[in-house]
Amino acid sequence: QKEVEQDPGPLSVPEGAIVSLNCTYSNSAFQYFMWYRQYSRKGPELLMYTYSSGNKEDGRFTAQVDKSSKYISLFIRDSQPSDSATYLCAMSAAGGTSYGKLTFGQGTILTVHP
Amino acid sequence: DSGVTQTPKHLITATGQRVTLRCSPRSGDLSVYWYQQSLDQGLQFLIHYYNGEERAKGNILERFSAQQFPDLHSELNLSSLELGDSALYFCASSAGTTGTDTQYFGPGTRLTVL
């Protein structure tokens, strides 16, 4: 079983829809939670970063972390065709040499059609 | 543009050969990370260097090695290449080594082993 599970989709939604992306994890040591967006043939770019449990909002994006359930989510409001990309959740543990190691989910392919 | 550069963009080689991938981190960043992205395994952490020293290793094969030079650029050496080594190889950099340090990814090197 993988440490981080993410539904690969693909997910196809109409423009303006609310998109919900999720990951579950098994490692209780994970303290830092991130969402990366990756366009085709590009490197991942950081979208959202959250430390421990809670919510964080940035424009149309909201990240939620529920450590008790080992579950994280990313919500995209008013989705746009330019949001079409692969979304990767990533996590890291705290302490020692674990800080730098990001463990990624498989990625969810999202298409927003006009 | 993340500020992380990787060369070459594409590499096509034969089984049994050896290749070197190069990464230049963002100006001022001391940490360099290498990741491998394949369709079946997703994005996997390989190794982390900080200011010239190895800090953490992931599931990196013994045929693979890396180093970070005094000017902070890094090279990933892949030897005795196999078909299964075909993948996208990403380099990322960050300022330090803490969990709050954002990792910025380069555009990747696409390796094809024939």
PDB file of C-alpha atoms in Angstrom:
ATOM      1  CA  GLN A   1       0.000   0.000   0.000  1.00  0.00           C
ATOM      2  CA  LYS A   2       1.311   3.432  -0.906  1.00  0.00           C
ATOM      3  CA  GLU A   3       1.895   6.017   1.817  1.00  0.00           C
ATOM      4  CA  VAL A   4      -0.188   8.542  -0.111  1.00  0.00           C
ATOM      5  CA  GLU A   5      -3.238   7.598  -2.159  1.00  0.00           C
ATOM      6  CA  GLN A   6      -4.775   9.908  -4.735  1.00  0.00           C
ATOM      7  CA  ASP A   7      -7.492   9.147  -7.248  1.00  0.00           C
ATOM      8  CA  PRO A   8      -5.854   9.639 -10.657  1.00  0.00           C
ATOM      9  CA  GLY A   9      -9.159  10.547 -12.291  1.00  0.00           C
ATOM     10  CA  PRO A  10      -9.343  11.777 -14.945  1.00  0.00           C
ATOM     11  CA  LEU A  11     -11.781  14.438 -13.831  1.00  0.00           C
ATOM     12  CA  SER A  12     -13.691  16.494 -16.389  1.00  0.00           C
ATOM     13  CA  VAL A  13     -15.848  19.448 -15.314  1.00  0.00           C
ATOM     14  CA  PRO A  14     -17.548  22.406 -17.000  1.00  0.00           C
ATOM     15  CA  GLU A  15     -16.166  25.904 -16.586  1.00  0.00           C
ATOM     16  CA  GLY A  16     -17.389  27.510 -13.367  1.00  0.00           C
ATOM     17  CA  ALA A  17     -17.755  24.238 -11.467  1.00  0.00           C
ATOM     18  CA  ILE A  18     -16.391  23.609  -7.999  1.00  0.00           C
ATOM     19  CA  VAL A  19     -13.675  20.971  -8.086  1.00  0.00           C
ATOM     20  CA  SER A  20     -12.760  18.767  -5.143  1.00  0.00           C
ATOM     21  CA  LEU A  21      -9.477  16.867  -5.117  1.00  0.00           C
ATOM     22  CA  ASN A  22      -8.488  14.534  -2.300  1.00  0.00           C
ATOM     23  CA  CYS A  23      -5.657  12.489  -0.884  1.00  0.00           C
ATOM     24  CA  THR A  24      -5.421  10.048   1.977  1.00  0.00           C
ATOM     25  CA  TYR A  25      -2.237   9.042   3.718  1.00  0.00           C
ATOM     26  CA  SER A  26      -1.055   6.461   6.200  1.00  0.00           C
ATOM     27  CA  ASN A  27       2.088   8.000   7.744  1.00  0.00           C
ATOM     28  CA  SER A  28       1.228   9.801  11.001  1.00  0.00           C
ATOM     29  CA  ALA A  29       4.570  11.621  10.874  1.00  0.00           C
ATOM     30  CA  PHE A  30       3.472  13.828   7.982  1.00  0.00           C
ATOM     31  CA  GLN A  31       3.198  17.412   9.198  1.00  0.00           C
ATOM     32  CA  TYR A  32       3.531  19.497   6.033  1.00  0.00           C
ATOM     33  CA  PHE A  33       0.961  19.240   3.261  1.00  0.00           C
ATOM     34  CA  MET A  34       1.185  20.700  -0.196  1.00  0.00           C
ATOM     35  CA  TRP A  35      -0.661  20.804  -3.481  1.00  0.00           C
ATOM     36  CA  TYR A  36       1.313  21.123  -6.679  1.00  0.00           C
ATOM     37  CA  ARG A  37      -0.022  21.802 -10.158  1.00  0.00           C
ATOM     38  CA  GLN A  38       1.726  20.322 -13.161  1.00  0.00           C
ATOM     39  CA  TYR A  39       0.976  21.378 -16.704  1.00  0.00           C
ATOM     40  CA  SER A  40       1.822  19.031 -19.535  1.00  0.00           C
ATOM     41  CA  ARG A  41       5.574  18.802 -20.171  1.00  0.00           C
ATOM     42  CA  LYS A  42       6.353  21.158 -17.264  1.00  0.00           C
ATOM     43  CA  GLY A  43       7.695  20.780 -13.746  1.00  0.00           C
ATOM     44  CA  PRO A  44       5.317  20.844 -10.759  1.00  0.00           C
ATOM     45  CA  GLU A  45       4.628  24.270  -9.244  1.00  0.00           C
ATOM     46  CA  LEU A  46       3.499  24.845  -5.679  1.00  0.00           C
ATOM     47  CA  LEU A  47      -0.134  25.942  -5.317  1.00  0.00           C
ATOM     48  CA  MET A  48      -0.889  25.632  -1.638  1.00  0.00           C
ATOM     49  CA  TYR A  49       1.015  24.808   1.527  1.00  0.00           C
ATOM     50  CA  THR A  50      -0.473  23.901   4.905  1.00  0.00           C
ATOM     51  CA  TYR A  51       1.153  22.989   8.168  1.00  0.00           C
ATOM     52  CA  SER A  52      -0.729  20.457  10.326  1.00  0.00           C
ATOM     53  CA  SER A  53      -4.541  20.512  10.452  1.00  0.00           C
ATOM     54  CA  GLY A  54      -6.770  23.340   9.299  1.00  0.00           C
ATOM     55  CA  ASN A  55      -7.894  25.308   6.294  1.00  0.00           C
ATOM     56  CA  LYS A  56      -6.084  27.743   4.082  1.00  0.00           C
ATOM     57  CA  GLU A  57      -7.575  29.908   1.368  1.00  0.00           C
ATOM     58  CA  ASP A  58      -5.845  31.642  -1.519  1.00  0.00           C
ATOM     59  CA  GLY A  59      -8.100  33.209  -4.106  1.00  0.00           C
ATOM     60  CA  ARG A  60     -10.163  30.479  -5.745  1.00  0.00           C
ATOM     61  CA  PHE A  61      -8.208  27.725  -3.984  1.00  0.00           C
ATOM     62  CA  THR A  62      -8.876  26.272  -0.531  1.00  0.00           C
ATOM     63  CA  ALA A  63      -6.761  23.567   1.076  1.00  0.00           C
ATOM     64  CA  GLN A  64      -8.039  21.505   3.986  1.00  0.00           C
ATOM     65  CA  VAL A  65      -6.133  19.113   6.211  1.00  0.00           C
ATOM     66  CA  ASP A  66      -7.774  16.687   8.625  1.00  0.00           C
ATOM     67  CA  LYS A  67      -4.964  14.878  10.427  1.00  0.00           C
ATOM     68  CA  SER A  68      -7.358  12.816  12.552  1.00  0.00           C
ATOM     69  CA  SER A  69      -8.712  11.228   9.373  1.00  0.00           C
ATOM     70  CA  LYS A  70      -5.405  11.423   7.486  1.00  0.00           C
ATOM     71  CA  TYR A  71      -7.212  13.201   4.680  1.00  0.00           C
ATOM     72  CA  ILE A  72      -6.417  16.342   2.716  1.00  0.00           C
ATOM     73  CA  SER A  73      -8.443  18.207   0.122  1.00  0.00           C
ATOM     74  CA  LEU A  74      -8.070  20.948  -2.422  1.00  0.00           C
ATOM     75  CA  PHE A  75     -11.122  22.878  -3.598  1.00  0.00           C
ATOM     76  CA  ILE A  76     -11.118  25.015  -6.720  1.00  0.00           C
ATOM     77  CA  ARG A  77     -13.987  27.463  -7.039  1.00  0.00           C
ATOM     78  CA  ASP A  78     -15.172  28.928 -10.335  1.00  0.00           C
ATOM     79  CA  SER A  79     -12.884  26.586 -12.255  1.00  0.00           C
ATOM     80  CA  GLN A  80     -11.371  27.897 -15.481  1.00  0.00           C
ATOM     81  CA  PRO A  81     -10.031  26.127 -18.584  1.00  0.00           C
ATOM     82  CA  SER A  82      -6.583  27.361 -17.508  1.00  0.00           C
ATOM     83  CA  ASP A  83      -6.924  25.160 -14.393  1.00  0.00           C
ATOM     84  CA  SER A  84      -6.675  22.084 -16.625  1.00  0.00           C
ATOM     85  CA  ALA A  85      -3.591  20.283 -15.370  1.00  0.00           C
ATOM     86  CA  THR A  86      -2.457  17.419 -13.156  1.00  0.00           C
ATOM     87  CA  TYR A  87      -2.809  18.152  -9.449  1.00  0.00           C
ATOM     88  CA  LEU A  88      -0.420  16.412  -7.093  1.00  0.00           C
ATOM     89  CA  CYS A  89      -0.702  16.261  -3.343  1.00  0.00           C
ATOM     90  CA  ALA A  90       2.597  16.069  -1.466  1.00  0.00           C
ATOM     91  CA  MET A  91       3.574  15.617   2.149  1.00  0.00           C
ATOM     92  CA  SER A  92       6.637  15.635   4.331  1.00  0.00           C
ATOM     93  CA  ALA A  93       7.479  14.698   7.877  1.00  0.00           C
ATOM     94  CA  ALA A  94       9.216  16.901  10.399  1.00  0.00           C
ATOM     95  CA  GLY A  95      12.564  16.349  11.965  1.00  0.00           C
ATOM     96  CA  GLY A  96      15.961  15.065  10.995  1.00  0.00           C
ATOM     97  CA  THR A  97      16.491  14.391   7.339  1.00  0.00           C
ATOM     98  CA  SER A  98      12.797  13.979   6.659  1.00  0.00           C
ATOM     99  CA  TYR A  99      12.121  17.650   5.947  1.00  0.00           C
ATOM    100  CA  GLY A 100      13.306  17.585   2.400  1.00  0.00           C
ATOM    101  CA  LYS A 101      11.672  14.363   1.303  1.00  0.00           C
ATOM    102  CA  LEU A 102       8.337  15.005  -0.355  1.00  0.00           C
ATOM    103  CA  THR A 103       6.042  12.018  -0.789  1.00  0.00           C
ATOM    104  CA  PHE A 104       3.639  12.577  -3.664  1.00  0.00           C
ATOM    105  CA  GLY A 105       0.270  11.180  -4.577  1.00  0.00           C
ATOM    106  CA  GLN A 106      -0.216   9.729  -8.034  1.00  0.00           C
ATOM    107  CA  GLY A 107      -1.760  12.971  -9.317  1.00  0.00           C
ATOM    108  CA  THR A 108      -5.291  13.745 -10.556  1.00  0.00           C
ATOM    109  CA  ILE A 109      -5.726  14.824 -14.166  1.00  0.00           C
ATOM    110  CA  LEU A 110      -8.257  17.664 -14.337  1.00  0.00           C
ATOM    111  CA  THR A 111      -9.854  19.044 -17.478  1.00  0.00           C
ATOM    112  CA  VAL A 112     -12.104  22.100 -17.326  1.00  0.00           C
ATOM    113  CA  HIS A 113     -14.042  22.502 -20.548  1.00  0.00           C
ATOM    114  CA  PRO A 114     -15.580  25.803 -21.696  1.00  0.00           C
TER     115      PRO A 114
ATOM    116  CA  ASP B   1       9.806  30.116 -14.748  1.00  0.00           C
ATOM    117  CA  SER B   2      10.906  28.664 -11.403  1.00  0.00           C
ATOM    118  CA  GLY B   3      14.535  29.745 -11.746  1.00  0.00           C
ATOM    119  CA  VAL B   4      15.743  26.125 -11.664  1.00  0.00           C
ATOM    120  CA  THR B   5      17.435  25.016 -14.871  1.00  0.00           C
ATOM    121  CA  GLN B   6      17.997  21.486 -16.072  1.00  0.00           C
ATOM    122  CA  THR B   7      19.952  20.177 -19.015  1.00  0.00           C
ATOM    123  CA  PRO B   8      19.466  18.452 -21.321  1.00  0.00           C
ATOM    124  CA  LYS B   9      15.716  18.634 -21.937  1.00  0.00           C
ATOM    125  CA  HIS B  10      15.654  15.324 -23.733  1.00  0.00           C
ATOM    126  CA  LEU B  11      18.039  12.407 -23.734  1.00  0.00           C
ATOM    127  CA  ILE B  12      17.775   9.262 -25.833  1.00  0.00           C
ATOM    128  CA  THR B  13      20.243   6.495 -25.187  1.00  0.00           C
ATOM    129  CA  ALA B  14      20.649   2.739 -25.276  1.00  0.00           C
ATOM    130  CA  THR B  15      20.529   0.105 -22.552  1.00  0.00           C
ATOM    131  CA  GLY B  16      23.789  -0.323 -20.702  1.00  0.00           C
ATOM    132  CA  GLN B  17      24.886   3.259 -21.276  1.00  0.00           C
ATOM    133  CA  ARG B  18      25.653   5.987 -18.734  1.00  0.00           C
ATOM    134  CA  VAL B  19      24.233   9.516 -18.726  1.00  0.00           C
ATOM    135  CA  THR B  20      24.625  12.652 -16.639  1.00  0.00           C
ATOM    136  CA  LEU B  21      21.778  15.045 -15.885  1.00  0.00           C
ATOM    137  CA  ARG B  22      22.596  18.539 -14.736  1.00  0.00           C
ATOM    138  CA  CYS B  23      20.718  20.937 -12.482  1.00  0.00           C
ATOM    139  CA  SER B  24      21.346  24.539 -11.499  1.00  0.00           C
ATOM    140  CA  PRO B  25      19.326  25.671  -8.478  1.00  0.00           C
ATOM    141  CA  ARG B  26      17.679  29.044  -7.998  1.00  0.00           C
ATOM    142  CA  SER B  27      20.058  31.803  -7.020  1.00  0.00           C
ATOM    143  CA  GLY B  28      20.688  31.594  -3.282  1.00  0.00           C
ATOM    144  CA  ASP B  29      19.175  28.132  -2.778  1.00  0.00           C
ATOM    145  CA  LEU B  30      21.433  25.671  -0.982  1.00  0.00           C
ATOM    146  CA  SER B  31      19.289  22.546  -1.230  1.00  0.00           C
ATOM    147  CA  VAL B  32      18.909  20.427  -4.335  1.00  0.00           C
ATOM    148  CA  TYR B  33      16.535  17.485  -4.643  1.00  0.00           C
ATOM    149  CA  TRP B  34      16.203  14.908  -7.400  1.00  0.00           C
ATOM    150  CA  TYR B  35      12.923  13.183  -8.279  1.00  0.00           C
ATOM    151  CA  GLN B  36      11.938  10.582 -10.839  1.00  0.00           C
ATOM    152  CA  GLN B  37       8.497  10.666 -12.467  1.00  0.00           C
ATOM    153  CA  SER B  38       7.179   7.627 -14.296  1.00  0.00           C
ATOM    154  CA  LEU B  39       3.663   6.624 -15.313  1.00  0.00           C
ATOM    155  CA  ASP B  40       3.480   3.641 -12.990  1.00  0.00           C
ATOM    156  CA  GLN B  41       5.342   5.000  -9.940  1.00  0.00           C
ATOM    157  CA  GLY B  42       4.425   8.677 -10.054  1.00  0.00           C
ATOM    158  CA  LEU B  43       6.822  11.277  -8.674  1.00  0.00           C
ATOM    159  CA  GLN B  44       9.393   9.649  -6.400  1.00  0.00           C
ATOM    160  CA  PHE B  45      12.078  11.260  -4.261  1.00  0.00           C
ATOM    161  CA  LEU B  46      15.590  10.100  -5.081  1.00  0.00           C
ATOM    162  CA  ILE B  47      18.109  12.163  -3.114  1.00  0.00           C
ATOM    163  CA  HIS B  48      18.672  15.497  -1.333  1.00  0.00           C
ATOM    164  CA  TYR B  49      21.853  17.553  -1.092  1.00  0.00           C
ATOM    165  CA  TYR B  50      22.403  20.606   1.064  1.00  0.00           C
ATOM    166  CA  ASN B  51      25.404  22.836   0.473  1.00  0.00           C
ATOM    167  CA  GLY B  52      27.423  20.001  -0.997  1.00  0.00           C
ATOM    168  CA  GLU B  53      26.487  17.308   1.517  1.00  0.00           C
ATOM    169  CA  GLU B  54      24.099  14.433   1.056  1.00  0.00           C
ATOM    170  CA  ARG B  55      21.153  14.839   3.459  1.00  0.00           C
ATOM    171  CA  ALA B  56      18.638  12.170   2.590  1.00  0.00           C
ATOM    172  CA  LYS B  57      18.181   9.259   0.235  1.00  0.00           C
ATOM    173  CA  GLY B  58      14.986   7.787  -1.108  1.00  0.00           C
ATOM    174  CA  ASN B  59      14.599   4.647  -3.176  1.00  0.00           C
ATOM    175  CA  ILE B  60      17.573   5.496  -5.341  1.00  0.00           C
ATOM    176  CA  LEU B  61      19.118   2.589  -7.208  1.00  0.00           C
ATOM    177  CA  GLU B  62      22.779   1.734  -6.641  1.00  0.00           C
ATOM    178  CA  ARG B  63      23.345   2.377 -10.350  1.00  0.00           C
ATOM    179  CA  PHE B  64      22.389   6.009  -9.725  1.00  0.00           C
ATOM    180  CA  SER B  65      24.575   8.541  -7.971  1.00  0.00           C
ATOM    181  CA  ALA B  66      24.530  12.279  -7.476  1.00  0.00           C
ATOM    182  CA  GLN B  67      26.692  15.071  -6.215  1.00  0.00           C
ATOM    183  CA  GLN B  68      26.462  18.775  -5.533  1.00  0.00           C
ATOM    184  CA  PHE B  69      29.421  20.932  -6.452  1.00  0.00           C
ATOM    185  CA  PRO B  70      30.880  23.978  -4.677  1.00  0.00           C
ATOM    186  CA  ASP B  71      28.998  26.294  -7.053  1.00  0.00           C
ATOM    187  CA  LEU B  72      25.836  24.440  -5.861  1.00  0.00           C
ATOM    188  CA  HIS B  73      24.910  22.915  -9.193  1.00  0.00           C
ATOM    189  CA  SER B  74      24.143  19.218  -9.044  1.00  0.00           C
ATOM    190  CA  GLU B  75      24.543  16.239 -11.329  1.00  0.00           C
ATOM    191  CA  LEU B  76      22.658  12.969 -11.346  1.00  0.00           C
ATOM    192  CA  ASN B  77      24.569  10.094 -12.889  1.00  0.00           C
ATOM    193  CA  LEU B  78      22.665   7.082 -14.186  1.00  0.00           C
ATOM    194  CA  SER B  79      24.672   4.051 -15.268  1.00  0.00           C
ATOM    195  CA  SER B  80      24.019   0.595 -16.736  1.00  0.00           C
ATOM    196  CA  LEU B  81      20.752   1.977 -17.984  1.00  0.00           C
ATOM    197  CA  GLU B  82      17.724  -0.270 -18.323  1.00  0.00           C
ATOM    198  CA  LEU B  83      14.480   0.197 -20.229  1.00  0.00           C
ATOM    199  CA  GLY B  84      12.702   0.819 -16.937  1.00  0.00           C
ATOM    200  CA  ASP B  85      14.847   3.875 -16.244  1.00  0.00           C
ATOM    201  CA  SER B  86      12.970   5.766 -18.940  1.00  0.00           C
ATOM    202  CA  ALA B  87      11.240   8.586 -17.071  1.00  0.00           C
ATOM    203  CA  LEU B  88      11.148  12.288 -16.394  1.00  0.00           C
ATOM    204  CA  TYR B  89      13.832  13.391 -13.951  1.00  0.00           C
ATOM    205  CA  PHE B  90      13.169  16.561 -12.022  1.00  0.00           C
ATOM    206  CA  CYS B  91      15.465  18.644  -9.947  1.00  0.00           C
ATOM    207  CA  ALA B  92      14.070  20.963  -7.287  1.00  0.00           C
ATOM    208  CA  SER B  93      15.761  23.526  -5.086  1.00  0.00           C
ATOM    209  CA  SER B  94      14.940  25.272  -1.839  1.00  0.00           C
ATOM    210  CA  ALA B  95      16.612  27.822   0.383  1.00  0.00           C
ATOM    211  CA  GLY B  96      17.191  25.503   3.331  1.00  0.00           C
ATOM    212  CA  THR B  97      16.159  22.170   4.709  1.00  0.00           C
ATOM    213  CA  THR B  98      13.133  22.895   6.891  1.00  0.00           C
ATOM    214  CA  GLY B  99       9.600  21.760   6.189  1.00  0.00           C
ATOM    215  CA  THR B 100       8.542  25.329   5.459  1.00  0.00           C
ATOM    216  CA  ASP B 101      11.022  25.723   2.619  1.00  0.00           C
ATOM    217  CA  THR B 102       9.241  25.658  -0.709  1.00  0.00           C
ATOM    218  CA  GLN B 103      10.726  23.322  -3.274  1.00  0.00           C
ATOM    219  CA  TYR B 104      10.867  24.875  -6.729  1.00  0.00           C
ATOM    220  CA  PHE B 105      10.965  22.399  -9.579  1.00  0.00           C
ATOM    221  CA  GLY B 106      12.876  22.637 -12.814  1.00  0.00           C
ATOM    222  CA  PRO B 107      11.398  21.754 -16.223  1.00  0.00           C
ATOM    223  CA  GLY B 108      12.788  18.217 -16.084  1.00  0.00           C
ATOM    224  CA  THR B 109      14.896  15.989 -18.303  1.00  0.00           C
ATOM    225  CA  ARG B 110      13.050  13.349 -20.289  1.00  0.00           C
ATOM    226  CA  LEU B 111      15.172  10.216 -20.510  1.00  0.00           C
ATOM    227  CA  THR B 112      14.347   7.547 -23.051  1.00  0.00           C
ATOM    228  CA  VAL B 113      16.283   4.284 -22.909  1.00  0.00           C
ATOM    229  CA  LEU B 114      15.972   2.165 -26.060  1.00  0.00           C
TER     230      LEU B 114
END
